N, CA, C and O atoms as a GROMACS GRO file, in nm:
protein
  368
    1CYS      N    1   7.470   8.882   8.759
    1CYS     CA    2   7.362   8.787   8.764
    1CYS      C    3   7.405   8.650   8.709
    1CYS      O    4   7.484   8.641   8.615
    2ASP      N    5   7.353   8.548   8.769
    2ASP     CA    6   7.370   8.420   8.711
    2ASP      C    7   7.238   8.367   8.659
    2ASP      O    8   7.147   8.447   8.641
    3GLU      N    9   7.219   8.238   8.633
    3GLU     CA   10   7.101   8.182   8.575
    3GLU      C   11   6.986   8.190   8.679
    3GLU      O   12   6.870   8.195   8.637
    4ILE      N   13   7.013   8.190   8.816
    4ILE     CA   14   6.912   8.181   8.915
    4ILE      C   15   6.866   8.315   8.968
    4ILE      O   16   6.746   8.341   8.978
    5GLU      N   17   6.964   8.401   9.002
    5GLU     CA   18   6.929   8.526   9.068
    5GLU      C   19   7.037   8.629   9.038
    5GLU      O   20   7.142   8.603   8.978
    6CYS      N   21   7.000   8.753   9.086
    6CYS     CA   22   7.098   8.865   9.065
    6CYS      C   23   7.127   8.918   9.214
    6CYS      O   24   7.047   8.899   9.306
    7SER      N   25   7.242   8.982   9.229
    7SER     CA   26   7.285   9.040   9.351
    7SER      C   27   7.322   9.182   9.317
    7SER      O   28   7.366   9.212   9.206
    8SER      N   29   7.302   9.271   9.418
    8SER     CA   30   7.358   9.401   9.403
    8SER      C   31   7.438   9.435   9.523
    8SER      O   32   7.423   9.374   9.630
    9LEU      N   33   7.520   9.526   9.508
    9LEU     CA   34   7.609   9.574   9.615
    9LEU      C   35   7.617   9.734   9.607
    9LEU      O   36   7.660   9.795   9.509
   10LEU      N   37   7.570   9.791   9.719
   10LEU     CA   38   7.564   9.931   9.726
   10LEU      C   39   7.700   9.982   9.796
   10LEU      O   40   7.729   9.953   9.912
   11VAL      N   41   7.774  10.056   9.717
   11VAL     CA   42   7.901  10.119   9.767
   11VAL      C   43   7.890  10.267   9.757
   11VAL      O   44   7.850  10.320   9.654
   12PRO      N   45   7.924  10.332   9.858
   12PRO     CA   46   7.929  10.492   9.839
   12PRO      C   47   8.046  10.527   9.752
   12PRO      O   48   8.155  10.472   9.768
   13VAL      N   49   8.023  10.614   9.664
   13VAL     CA   50   8.129  10.659   9.574
   13VAL      C   51   8.140  10.813   9.574
   13VAL      O   52   8.035  10.878   9.569
   14ASP      N   53   8.255  10.873   9.580
   14ASP     CA   54   8.276  11.010   9.576
   14ASP      C   55   8.291  11.049   9.432
   14ASP      O   56   8.383  10.999   9.367
   15PHE      N   57   8.207  11.134   9.376
   15PHE     CA   58   8.214  11.173   9.237
   15PHE      C   59   8.325  11.277   9.224
   15PHE      O   60   8.360  11.348   9.319
   16VAL      N   61   8.379  11.283   9.103
   16VAL     CA   62   8.481  11.379   9.067
   16VAL      C   63   8.423  11.521   9.058
   16VAL      O   64   8.480  11.620   9.104
   17GLN      N   65   8.298  11.521   8.992
   17GLN     CA   66   8.225  11.640   8.974
   17GLN      C   67   8.098  11.632   9.057
   17GLN      O   68   8.030  11.529   9.053
   18GLU      N   69   8.061  11.738   9.133
   18GLU     CA   70   7.941  11.737   9.210
   18GLU      C   71   7.817  11.754   9.113
   18GLU      O   72   7.820  11.838   9.023
   19CYS      N   73   7.713  11.677   9.134
   19CYS     CA   74   7.592  11.685   9.054
   19CYS      C   75   7.487  11.761   9.140
   19CYS      O   76   7.424  11.705   9.230
   20ASP      N   77   7.472  11.888   9.109
   20ASP     CA   78   7.381  11.973   9.186
   20ASP      C   79   7.240  11.966   9.117
   20ASP      O   80   7.219  12.025   9.012
   21ILE      N   81   7.147  11.893   9.180
   21ILE     CA   82   7.012  11.889   9.125
   21ILE      C   83   6.928  12.014   9.135
   21ILE      O   84   6.825  12.026   9.069
   22SER      N   85   6.970  12.108   9.219
   22SER     CA   86   6.891  12.234   9.237
   22SER      C   87   6.891  12.321   9.116
   22SER      O   88   6.799  12.399   9.096
   23ASN      N   89   6.993  12.309   9.034
   23ASN     CA   90   7.007  12.382   8.916
   23ASN      C   91   6.950  12.313   8.796
   23ASN      O   92   6.953  12.374   8.689
   24MET      N   93   6.900  12.196   8.800
   24MET     CA   94   6.849  12.114   8.693
   24MET      C   95   6.700  12.117   8.682
   24MET      O   96   6.628  12.100   8.780
   25ASP      N   97   6.655  12.140   8.563
   25ASP     CA   98   6.507  12.144   8.538
   25ASP      C   99   6.448  12.006   8.531
   25ASP      O  100   6.334  11.989   8.572
   26ASP      N  101   6.519  11.909   8.482
   26ASP     CA  102   6.476  11.774   8.474
   26ASP      C  103   6.586  11.684   8.513
   26ASP      O  104   6.697  11.726   8.545
   27PHE      N  105   6.552  11.553   8.510
   27PHE     CA  106   6.663  11.457   8.555
   27PHE      C  107   6.755  11.422   8.438
   27PHE      O  108   6.848  11.343   8.456
   28SER      N  109   6.733  11.478   8.321
   28SER     CA  110   6.833  11.440   8.212
   28SER      C  111   6.968  11.510   8.246
   28SER      O  112   7.073  11.455   8.213
   29GLY      N  113   6.968  11.616   8.305
   29GLY     CA  114   7.091  11.678   8.343
   29GLY      C  115   7.164  11.598   8.451
   29GLY      O  116   7.285  11.577   8.443
   30LEU      N  117   7.088  11.555   8.551
   30LEU     CA  118   7.144  11.465   8.652
   30LEU      C  119   7.198  11.333   8.599
   30LEU      O  120   7.303  11.285   8.642
   31GLU      N  121   7.122  11.273   8.500
   31GLU     CA  122   7.171  11.155   8.440
   31GLU      C  123   7.304  11.182   8.361
   31GLU      O  124   7.395  11.100   8.365
   32GLU      N  125   7.313  11.286   8.297
   32GLU     CA  126   7.442  11.321   8.224
   32GLU      C  127   7.552  11.341   8.316
   32GLU      O  128   7.662  11.292   8.291
   33CYS      N  129   7.528  11.412   8.428
   33CYS     CA  130   7.627  11.430   8.525
   33CYS      C  131   7.682  11.306   8.592
   33CYS      O  132   7.802  11.288   8.609
   34VAL      N  133   7.584  11.220   8.630
   34VAL     CA  134   7.615  11.088   8.696
   34VAL      C  135   7.694  11.002   8.588
   34VAL      O  136   7.798  10.944   8.619
   35LEU      N  137   7.644  10.995   8.468
   35LEU     CA  138   7.721  10.917   8.368
   35LEU      C  139   7.858  10.969   8.344
   35LEU      O  140   7.951  10.889   8.332
   36GLY      N  141   7.877  11.100   8.337
   36GLY     CA  142   8.006  11.161   8.316
   36GLY      C  143   8.102  11.119   8.426
   36GLY      O  144   8.218  11.086   8.402
   37ASN      N  145   8.048  11.123   8.551
   37ASN     CA  146   8.125  11.085   8.673
   37ASN      C  147   8.163  10.934   8.670
   37ASN      O  148   8.276  10.896   8.701
   38VAL      N  149   8.070  10.853   8.633
   38VAL     CA  150   8.092  10.714   8.623
   38VAL      C  151   8.207  10.684   8.522
   38VAL      O  152   8.299  10.607   8.552
   39ILE      N  153   8.199  10.747   8.405
   39ILE     CA  154   8.298  10.734   8.297
   39ILE      C  155   8.440  10.772   8.357
   39ILE      O  156   8.538  10.700   8.348
   40SER      N  157   8.437  10.890   8.416
   40SER     CA  158   8.565  10.935   8.476
   40SER      C  159   8.617  10.843   8.569
   40SER      O  160   8.733  10.804   8.556
   41LEU      N  161   8.539  10.798   8.670
   41LEU     CA  162   8.578  10.703   8.767
   41LEU      C  163   8.628  10.574   8.704
   41LEU      O  164   8.730  10.520   8.746
   42SER      N  165   8.561  10.528   8.610
   42SER     CA  166   8.598  10.405   8.541
   42SER      C  167   8.740  10.421   8.480
   42SER      O  168   8.826  10.335   8.498
   43GLY      N  169   8.761  10.535   8.407
   43GLY     CA  170   8.901  10.555   8.341
   43GLY      C  171   8.993  10.558   8.451
   43GLY      O  172   9.099  10.497   8.438
   44HIS      N  173   8.969  10.622   8.560
   44HIS     CA  174   9.076  10.633   8.670
   44HIS      C  175   9.098  10.496   8.725
   44HIS      O  176   9.212  10.461   8.752
   45GLY      N  177   8.994  10.414   8.744
   45GLY     CA  178   9.015  10.283   8.802
   45GLY      C  179   9.088  10.201   8.702
   45GLY      O  180   9.164  10.117   8.750
   46GLU      N  181   9.081  10.210   8.571
   46GLU     CA  182   9.156  10.122   8.485
   46GLU      C  183   9.308  10.167   8.482
   46GLU      O  184   9.398  10.086   8.461
   47GLU      N  185   9.331  10.301   8.505
   47GLU     CA  186   9.464  10.342   8.523
   47GLU      C  187   9.525  10.283   8.646
   47GLU      O  188   9.638  10.235   8.639
   48LEU      N  189   9.459  10.284   8.755
   48LEU     CA  190   9.513  10.224   8.884
   48LEU      C  191   9.539  10.076   8.860
   48LEU      O  192   9.643  10.024   8.903
   49ILE      N  193   9.444  10.004   8.790
   49ILE     CA  194   9.464   9.855   8.776
   49ILE      C  195   9.594   9.834   8.690
   49ILE      O  196   9.677   9.747   8.717
   50LYS      N  197   9.604   9.918   8.585
   50LYS     CA  198   9.730   9.890   8.503
   50LYS      C  199   9.851   9.919   8.575
   50LYS      O  200   9.950   9.847   8.561
   51ALA      N  201   9.850  10.024   8.656
   51ALA     CA  202   9.975  10.065   8.736
   51ALA      C  203  10.004   9.953   8.835
   51ALA      O  204  10.121   9.926   8.864
   52ARG      N  205   9.904   9.889   8.887
   52ARG     CA  206   9.923   9.787   8.990
   52ARG      C  207   9.971   9.660   8.916
   52ARG      O  208  10.054   9.588   8.972
   53GLU      N  209   9.925   9.630   8.797
   53GLU     CA  210   9.977   9.513   8.727
   53GLU      C  211  10.119   9.537   8.692
   53GLU      O  212  10.193   9.439   8.701
   54VAL      N  213  10.168   9.646   8.655
   54VAL     CA  214  10.303   9.680   8.632
   54VAL      C  215  10.383   9.651   8.748
   54VAL      O  216  10.483   9.580   8.738
   55GLU      N  217  10.344   9.706   8.863
   55GLU     CA  218  10.408   9.692   8.992
   55GLU      C  219  10.433   9.541   9.024
   55GLU      O  220  10.542   9.497   9.059
   56HIS      N  221  10.320   9.468   9.010
   56HIS     CA  222  10.323   9.318   9.054
   56HIS      C  223  10.406   9.248   8.954
   56HIS      O  224  10.478   9.157   8.995
   57THR      N  225  10.406   9.278   8.831
   57THR     CA  226  10.491   9.211   8.733
   57THR      C  227  10.635   9.233   8.772
   57THR      O  228  10.714   9.139   8.776
   58PHE      N  229  10.670   9.363   8.801
   58PHE     CA  230  10.806   9.397   8.833
   58PHE      C  231  10.846   9.320   8.963
   58PHE      O  232  10.954   9.261   8.967
   59GLU      N  233  10.765   9.319   9.064
   59GLU     CA  234  10.798   9.247   9.187
   59GLU      C  235  10.814   9.096   9.153
   59GLU      O  236  10.909   9.033   9.198
   60ASP      N  237  10.726   9.043   9.078
   60ASP     CA  238  10.735   8.901   9.047
   60ASP      C  239  10.868   8.869   8.978
   60ASP      O  240  10.933   8.773   9.016
   61LYS      N  241  10.911   8.949   8.874
   61LYS     CA  242  11.032   8.924   8.808
   61LYS      C  243  11.153   8.935   8.914
   61LYS      O  244  11.240   8.849   8.921
   62VAL      N  245  11.150   9.038   8.986
   62VAL     CA  246  11.265   9.052   9.091
   62VAL      C  247  11.270   8.924   9.189
   62VAL      O  248  11.375   8.866   9.221
   63GLY      N  249  11.153   8.893   9.227
   63GLY     CA  250  11.147   8.766   9.311
   63GLY      C  251  11.193   8.640   9.232
   63GLY      O  252  11.260   8.552   9.285
   64ALA      N  253  11.158   8.636   9.113
   64ALA     CA  254  11.203   8.520   9.031
   64ALA      C  255  11.359   8.518   9.011
   64ALA      O  256  11.426   8.417   9.027
   65VAL      N  257  11.404   8.628   8.979
   65VAL     CA  258  11.549   8.646   8.954
   65VAL      C  259  11.634   8.616   9.091
   65VAL      O  260  11.742   8.557   9.091
   66ARG      N  261  11.568   8.666   9.206
   66ARG     CA  262  11.641   8.635   9.332
   66ARG      C  263  11.633   8.478   9.363
   66ARG      O  264  11.731   8.417   9.406
   67ALA      N  265  11.516   8.422   9.340
   67ALA     CA  266  11.509   8.279   9.363
   67ALA      C  267  11.603   8.200   9.276
   67ALA      O  268  11.663   8.103   9.321
   68LEU      N  269  11.616   8.243   9.148
   68LEU     CA  270  11.707   8.171   9.055
   68LEU      C  271  11.843   8.184   9.098
   68LEU      O  272  11.920   8.089   9.088
   69GLU      N  273  11.885   8.310   9.153
   69GLU     CA  274  12.020   8.324   9.200
   69GLU      C  275  12.048   8.245   9.326
   69GLU      O  276  12.162   8.205   9.349
   70VAL      N  277  11.953   8.223   9.404
   70VAL     CA  278  11.974   8.139   9.528
   70VAL      C  279  11.986   7.993   9.479
   70VAL      O  280  12.077   7.925   9.526
   71LEU      N  281  11.908   7.944   9.396
   71LEU     CA  282  11.910   7.807   9.342
   71LEU      C  283  12.046   7.786   9.279
   71LEU      O  284  12.110   7.684   9.305
   72GLN      N  285  12.092   7.880   9.194
   72GLN     CA  286  12.222   7.868   9.125
   72GLN      C  287  12.341   7.863   9.228
   72GLN      O  288  12.435   7.786   9.210
   73SER      N  289  12.335   7.943   9.333
   73SER     CA  290  12.437   7.935   9.434
   73SER      C  291  12.438   7.808   9.514
   73SER      O  292  12.542   7.762   9.561
   74VAL      N  293  12.316   7.750   9.529
   74VAL     CA  294  12.302   7.620   9.609
   74VAL      C  295  12.362   7.520   9.517
   74VAL      O  296  12.440   7.436   9.561
   75ASP      N  297  12.328   7.525   9.388
   75ASP     CA  298  12.377   7.430   9.286
   75ASP      C  299  12.522   7.435   9.271
   75ASP      O  300  12.587   7.332   9.258
   76ASP      N  301  12.581   7.562   9.273
   76ASP     CA  302  12.728   7.566   9.257
   76ASP      C  303  12.798   7.511   9.383
   76ASP      O  304  12.906   7.453   9.374
   77PHE      N  305  12.732   7.531   9.509
   77PHE     CA  306  12.791   7.482   9.632
   77PHE      C  307  12.790   7.323   9.621
   77PHE      O  308  12.888   7.255   9.649
   78CYS      N  309  12.679   7.277   9.582
   78CYS     CA  310  12.663   7.135   9.580
   78CYS      C  311  12.771   7.069   9.473
   78CYS      O  312  12.831   6.965   9.500
   79GLU      N  313  12.789   7.135   9.361
   79GLU     CA  314  12.891   7.087   9.274
   79GLU      C  315  13.031   7.095   9.332
   79GLU      O  316  13.108   7.000   9.322
   80LYS      N  317  13.064   7.205   9.390
   80LYS     CA  318  13.198   7.211   9.458
   80LYS      C  319  13.204   7.116   9.565
   80LYS      O  320  13.312   7.059   9.581
   81SER      N  321  13.108   7.087   9.643
   81SER     CA  322  13.118   6.985   9.755
   81SER      C  323  13.139   6.850   9.689
   81SER      O  324  13.226   6.773   9.730
   82SER      N  325  13.061   6.821   9.588
   82SER     CA  326  13.067   6.692   9.522
   82SER      C  327  13.215   6.665   9.459
   82SER      O  328  13.276   6.559   9.474
   83SER      N  329  13.261   6.769   9.391
   83SER     CA  330  13.395   6.762   9.330
   83SER      C  331  13.511   6.741   9.433
   83SER      O  332  13.606   6.665   9.412
   84SER      N  333  13.496   6.811   9.539
   84SER     CA  334  13.591   6.805   9.652
   84SER      C  335  13.595   6.674   9.725
   84SER      O  336  13.699   6.628   9.774
   85SER      N  337  13.476   6.614   9.729
   85SER     CA  338  13.461   6.482   9.802
   85SER      C  339  13.512   6.374   9.699
   85SER      O  340  13.571   6.273   9.740
   86ASN      N  341  13.491   6.392   9.583
   86ASN     CA  342  13.542   6.298   9.470
   86ASN      C  343  13.691   6.296   9.467
   86ASN      O  344  13.751   6.189   9.455
   87SER      N  345  13.751   6.408   9.478
   87SER     CA  346  13.902   6.425   9.470
   87SER      C  347  13.961   6.366   9.590
   87SER      O  348  14.065   6.300   9.584
   88SER      N  349  13.898   6.389   9.703
   88SER     CA  350  13.954   6.324   9.834
   88SER      C  351  13.936   6.171   9.830
   88SER      O  352  14.016   6.099   9.890
   89ASN      N  353  13.838   6.124   9.766
   89ASN     CA  354  13.818   5.976   9.754
   89ASN      C  355  13.925   5.910   9.665
   89ASN      O  356  13.960   5.793   9.686
   90ASN      N  357  13.976   5.985   9.567
   90ASN     CA  358  14.065   5.933   9.470
   90ASN      C  359  14.206   5.935   9.523
   90ASN      O  360  14.292   5.876   9.456
   91MET      N  361  14.243   5.999   9.642
   91MET     CA  362  14.375   6.000   9.692
   91MET      C  363  14.413   5.869   9.749
   91MET      O  364  14.328   5.800   9.806
   92PRO      N  365  14.545   5.829   9.735
   92PRO     CA  366  14.586   5.700   9.785
   92PRO      C  367  14.616   5.706   9.938
   92PRO      O  368  14.652   5.604   9.997
   0.00000   0.00000   0.00000
């Protein structure tokens, strides 16, 4: 919600544990079952998010190292080219 209005999004979710209302005398059992499933799914979602953050961090580091290696090789090439052209200009 923001200061003006609220929005809702309905998304079908598969529960870890089935909530069978036929065996429940009142809705308190259903509420407990739904809440337990939501807590379970929330924990599972947090684990997935953490796992993906680790994967992205690793990929970013690998990409950064590769980019640094490329830049260093280009820098080395430019230094070699510069030094070889300077030495050829100093020849009589």
